[in-house]
mmCIF file of C-alpha atoms in Angstrom:
data_model
loop_
_atom_site.group_PDB
_atom_site.id
_atom_site.type_symbol
_atom_site.label_atom_id
_atom_site.label_comp_id
_atom_site.label_asym_id
_atom_site.label_seq_id
_atom_site.Cartn_x
_atom_site.Cartn_y
_atom_site.Cartn_z
ATOM 1 C CA GLU S 20 8.992 12.189 56.787
ATOM 2 C CA PRO S 21 8.107 16.073 56.386
ATOM 3 C CA MET S 22 6.375 16.733 59.116
ATOM 4 C CA LYS S 23 6.439 20.142 61.328
ATOM 5 C CA PRO S 24 8.039 19.003 65.050
ATOM 6 C CA ALA S 25 5.783 21.146 66.578
ATOM 7 C CA LEU S 26 2.303 19.854 65.130
ATOM 8 C CA THR S 27 0.318 16.990 66.471
ATOM 9 C CA VAL S 28 -0.383 13.745 64.712
ATOM 10 C CA ARG S 29 -3.952 14.952 63.994
ATOM 11 C CA GLU S 30 -2.686 18.442 62.606
ATOM 12 C CA ALA S 31 -0.144 16.983 60.624
ATOM 13 C CA LEU S 32 -2.491 14.368 58.902
ATOM 14 C CA ARG S 33 -5.310 17.011 58.475
ATOM 15 C CA ILE S 34 -2.537 19.316 56.724
ATOM 16 C CA TRP S 35 -1.667 16.372 54.484
ATOM 17 C CA ALA S 36 -5.150 15.540 53.429
ATOM 18 C CA ALA S 37 -5.812 19.241 52.806
ATOM 19 C CA LEU S 38 -2.830 19.430 50.586
ATOM 20 C CA SER S 39 -3.755 16.385 48.787
ATOM 21 C CA GLY S 40 -6.958 17.479 48.059
ATOM 22 C CA THR S 41 -9.108 15.154 50.597
ATOM 23 C CA ALA S 42 -11.851 16.327 52.308
ATOM 24 C CA ALA S 43 -11.000 14.928 55.656
ATOM 25 C CA GLY S 44 -13.510 15.118 58.519
ATOM 26 C CA GLU S 45 -12.478 13.907 61.773
ATOM 27 C CA GLY S 46 -13.605 10.384 61.179
ATOM 28 C CA THR S 47 -11.716 9.978 58.372
ATOM 29 C CA VAL S 48 -8.497 11.588 59.887
ATOM 30 C CA GLY S 49 -9.414 9.527 63.115
ATOM 31 C CA ALA S 50 -9.453 6.371 61.096
ATOM 32 C CA ALA S 51 -6.095 7.015 59.370
ATOM 33 C CA ILE S 52 -4.380 7.337 63.089
ATOM 34 C CA ALA S 53 -6.119 4.097 64.013
ATOM 35 C CA ALA S 54 -5.166 2.248 60.574
ATOM 36 C CA VAL S 55 -1.430 2.565 61.317
ATOM 37 C CA GLY S 56 -1.931 2.044 65.235
ATOM 38 C CA LEU S 57 -1.158 5.590 66.454
ATOM 39 C CA GLU S 58 -4.527 5.790 68.705
ATOM 40 C CA GLY S 59 -3.802 7.714 71.892
ATOM 41 C CA LEU S 60 -1.259 9.887 70.258
ATOM 42 C CA ASP S 61 -3.315 12.306 68.030
ATOM 43 C CA ASP S 62 -2.719 15.089 70.293
ATOM 44 C CA LEU S 63 1.233 14.340 70.635
ATOM 45 C CA PRO S 64 3.402 16.839 68.790
ATOM 46 C CA CYS S 65 5.382 14.803 66.381
ATOM 47 C CA ARG S 66 8.788 15.709 67.792
ATOM 48 C CA TYR S 67 7.930 13.227 70.304
ATOM 49 C CA LEU S 68 7.249 10.379 68.555
ATOM 50 C CA SER S 69 9.852 7.275 68.036
ATOM 51 C CA ALA S 70 11.121 6.952 64.431
ATOM 52 C CA GLY S 71 8.797 3.905 63.913
ATOM 53 C CA GLN S 72 5.817 6.076 65.090
ATOM 54 C CA ARG S 73 7.196 8.791 62.720
ATOM 55 C CA ARG S 74 7.262 5.966 59.848
ATOM 56 C CA ARG S 75 3.582 4.879 60.832
ATOM 57 C CA LEU S 76 2.524 8.213 60.690
ATOM 58 C CA ALA S 77 4.111 8.974 57.157
ATOM 59 C CA LEU S 78 2.121 5.688 55.833
ATOM 60 C CA ALA S 79 -1.050 7.033 57.406
ATOM 61 C CA ARG S 80 -1.055 9.443 54.750
ATOM 62 C CA LEU S 81 -1.733 6.627 52.253
ATOM 63 C CA GLU S 82 -5.165 6.516 53.814
ATOM 64 C CA LEU S 83 -6.339 9.948 53.120
ATOM 65 C CA GLY S 84 -4.940 10.051 49.627
ATOM 66 C CA ARG S 85 -6.356 8.987 46.212
ATOM 67 C CA ALA S 86 -3.238 8.108 44.020
ATOM 68 C CA ALA S 87 -3.403 4.956 41.957
ATOM 69 C CA LEU S 88 0.346 4.292 42.108
ATOM 70 C CA TRP S 89 1.933 4.190 45.261
ATOM 71 C CA LEU S 90 5.873 4.812 45.283
ATOM 72 C CA LEU S 91 7.252 3.575 48.456
ATOM 73 C CA ASP S 92 10.841 3.507 49.254
ATOM 74 C CA GLU S 93 11.802 1.438 52.450
ATOM 75 C CA PRO S 94 8.342 1.725 54.060
ATOM 76 C CA THR S 95 9.523 -1.074 56.726
ATOM 77 C CA LEU S 96 12.249 0.712 57.895
ATOM 78 C CA GLY S 97 11.665 1.422 61.889
ATOM 79 C CA LEU S 98 8.478 -0.727 61.725
ATOM 80 C CA ASP S 99 7.971 -3.491 64.383
ATOM 81 C CA THR S 100 6.372 -6.680 63.109
ATOM 82 C CA ALA S 101 2.648 -5.778 63.933
ATOM 83 C CA SER S 102 3.098 -2.487 61.979
ATOM 84 C CA VAL S 103 4.779 -4.273 58.756
ATOM 85 C CA ALA S 104 1.828 -6.855 58.872
ATOM 86 C CA ARG S 105 -0.498 -3.953 58.729
ATOM 87 C CA LEU S 106 1.368 -2.387 55.766
ATOM 88 C CA GLU S 107 1.085 -5.601 53.828
ATOM 89 C CA GLY S 108 -2.663 -5.748 54.664
ATOM 90 C CA ARG S 109 -3.032 -2.133 53.428
ATOM 91 C CA ILE S 110 -0.908 -2.589 50.199
ATOM 92 C CA ALA S 111 -3.133 -5.766 49.483
ATOM 93 C CA ARG S 112 -6.206 -3.808 49.986
ATOM 94 C CA HIS S 113 -4.614 -1.045 47.398
ATOM 95 C CA ARG S 114 -4.288 -3.515 44.916
ATOM 96 C CA ALA S 115 -7.324 -5.277 45.284
ATOM 97 C CA ALA S 116 -8.927 -1.861 44.425
ATOM 98 C CA GLY S 117 -7.162 -1.680 41.400
ATOM 99 C CA GLY S 118 -3.994 0.180 42.590
ATOM 100 C CA LEU S 119 -0.429 -0.358 41.715
ATOM 101 C CA VAL S 120 2.478 -0.162 44.104
ATOM 102 C CA MET S 121 6.176 -0.067 43.368
ATOM 103 C CA LEU S 122 8.657 -0.433 46.430
ATOM 104 C CA ALA S 123 12.024 -0.952 47.574
ATOM 105 C CA THR S 124 12.578 -2.880 50.802
ATOM 106 C CA HIS S 125 14.885 -5.159 52.438
ATOM 107 C CA VAL S 126 12.166 -6.830 54.428
ATOM 108 C CA PRO S 127 10.347 -10.023 53.003
ATOM 109 C CA LEU S 128 6.494 -8.835 52.494
ATOM 110 C CA ALA S 129 3.778 -11.305 51.907
ATOM 111 C CA LEU S 130 2.745 -9.264 48.811
ATOM 112 C CA GLY S 131 1.595 -12.359 46.430
ATOM 113 C CA ASP S 132 3.009 -11.673 43.034
ATOM 114 C CA VAL S 133 6.107 -9.728 42.858
ATOM 115 C CA LEU S 134 7.008 -8.348 39.507
ATOM 116 C CA TYR S 135 10.865 -7.832 40.021
ATOM 117 C CA GLU S 136 13.209 -9.289 42.697
ATOM 118 C CA SER S 137 16.924 -8.265 42.876
ATOM 119 C CA GLY S 138 19.020 -10.697 41.155
ATOM 120 C CA THR S 139 16.155 -12.115 38.747
ATOM 121 C CA ARG S 140 15.941 -11.315 35.153
ATOM 122 C CA GLN S 141 12.882 -10.112 33.154
ATOM 123 C CA ARG S 142 12.519 -10.325 29.630
ATOM 124 C CA ALA S 143 9.882 -7.691 29.704
ATOM 125 C CA VAL S 144 7.497 -5.862 32.234
ATOM 126 C CA TYR S 145 4.209 -4.508 31.073
ATOM 127 C CA PHE S 146 3.110 -0.743 32.105
ATOM 128 C CA PRO S 147 0.014 0.406 30.896
ATOM 129 C CA THR S 148 0.257 2.985 28.276
ATOM 130 C CA THR S 149 -0.861 5.611 30.423
ATOM 131 C CA ALA S 150 2.006 5.309 32.726
ATOM 132 C CA ILE S 151 4.477 7.772 33.220
ATOM 133 C CA VAL S 152 7.442 6.382 35.366
ATOM 134 C CA SER S 153 11.051 7.321 36.125
ATOM 135 C CA LEU S 154 13.315 4.512 37.766
ATOM 136 C CA LEU S 155 16.550 5.518 39.008
ATOM 137 C CA TYR S 156 19.185 2.624 39.657
ATOM 138 C CA MET S 157 22.390 3.395 41.918
ATOM 139 C CA LEU S 158 25.528 1.244 41.041
ATOM 140 C CA ALA S 159 27.872 0.111 43.569
ATOM 141 C CA ASP S 160 30.409 2.549 42.058
ATOM 142 C CA GLY S 161 28.181 5.680 42.953
ATOM 143 C CA ALA S 162 27.008 6.034 39.358
ATOM 144 C CA SER S 163 23.696 6.228 38.301
ATOM 145 C CA ALA S 164 21.182 4.805 35.547
ATOM 146 C CA GLU S 165 17.848 6.599 35.077
ATOM 147 C CA ILE S 166 15.538 4.715 32.738
ATOM 148 C CA ALA S 167 12.218 6.240 31.750
ATOM 149 C CA VAL S 168 8.749 4.935 30.612
ATOM 150 C CA VAL S 169 6.565 7.282 28.758
ATOM 151 C CA GLY S 170 3.258 7.008 27.531
ATOM 152 C CA ASN S 171 1.962 5.288 24.526
ATOM 153 C CA GLU S 172 5.787 4.170 23.320
ATOM 154 C CA GLY S 173 5.859 1.711 25.662
ATOM 155 C CA ILE S 174 9.367 0.964 27.727
ATOM 156 C CA ILE S 175 12.633 2.129 27.014
ATOM 157 C CA GLY S 176 15.614 0.148 28.329
ATOM 158 C CA ILE S 177 13.929 -1.562 31.126
ATOM 159 C CA ALA S 178 15.495 -5.106 30.112
ATOM 160 C CA LEU S 179 18.628 -3.487 30.642
ATOM 161 C CA PHE S 180 17.793 -2.110 33.911
ATOM 162 C CA MET S 181 16.627 -5.178 35.167
ATOM 163 C CA GLY S 182 20.004 -7.148 33.947
ATOM 164 C CA GLY S 183 18.566 -8.573 30.485
ATOM 165 C CA GLU S 184 19.825 -7.931 27.226
ATOM 166 C CA THR S 185 19.679 -4.309 25.463
ATOM 167 C CA MET S 186 16.502 -3.627 23.913
#
């Protein structure tokens, strides 16, 4: 959640939009603020936001970006039930528009088809040939294993990562 504490909610989102190459007018920034339920807090400096409000501000950046692939690590952390429901809806809309979401969470989400859940075995996973994805898995003993998916050659080692046989 890299936000300058002195910036207001609105300023933080304007800067994010500019950095991501999005032309964000007042209406666009206002819509992003409303989408995460931060109306009325737009002129409040970020230092005064609660942990849940800071998380919602971070998620508001999704409204301003154009990324087809969202990588979300514990996006529900600090969120109340209503905010989790808003996030589920936003993820559903992104996927309906052709977007892809990879996320890790300890909170059950109503997302429909889930590609992989911890403890299940996968024989294969399809990624488009244009995908370049790097997954890092932390083992219980602190070691890590990195699995990469690179371009036209497809998937390298994903079955091992997901608990299957070595390819």
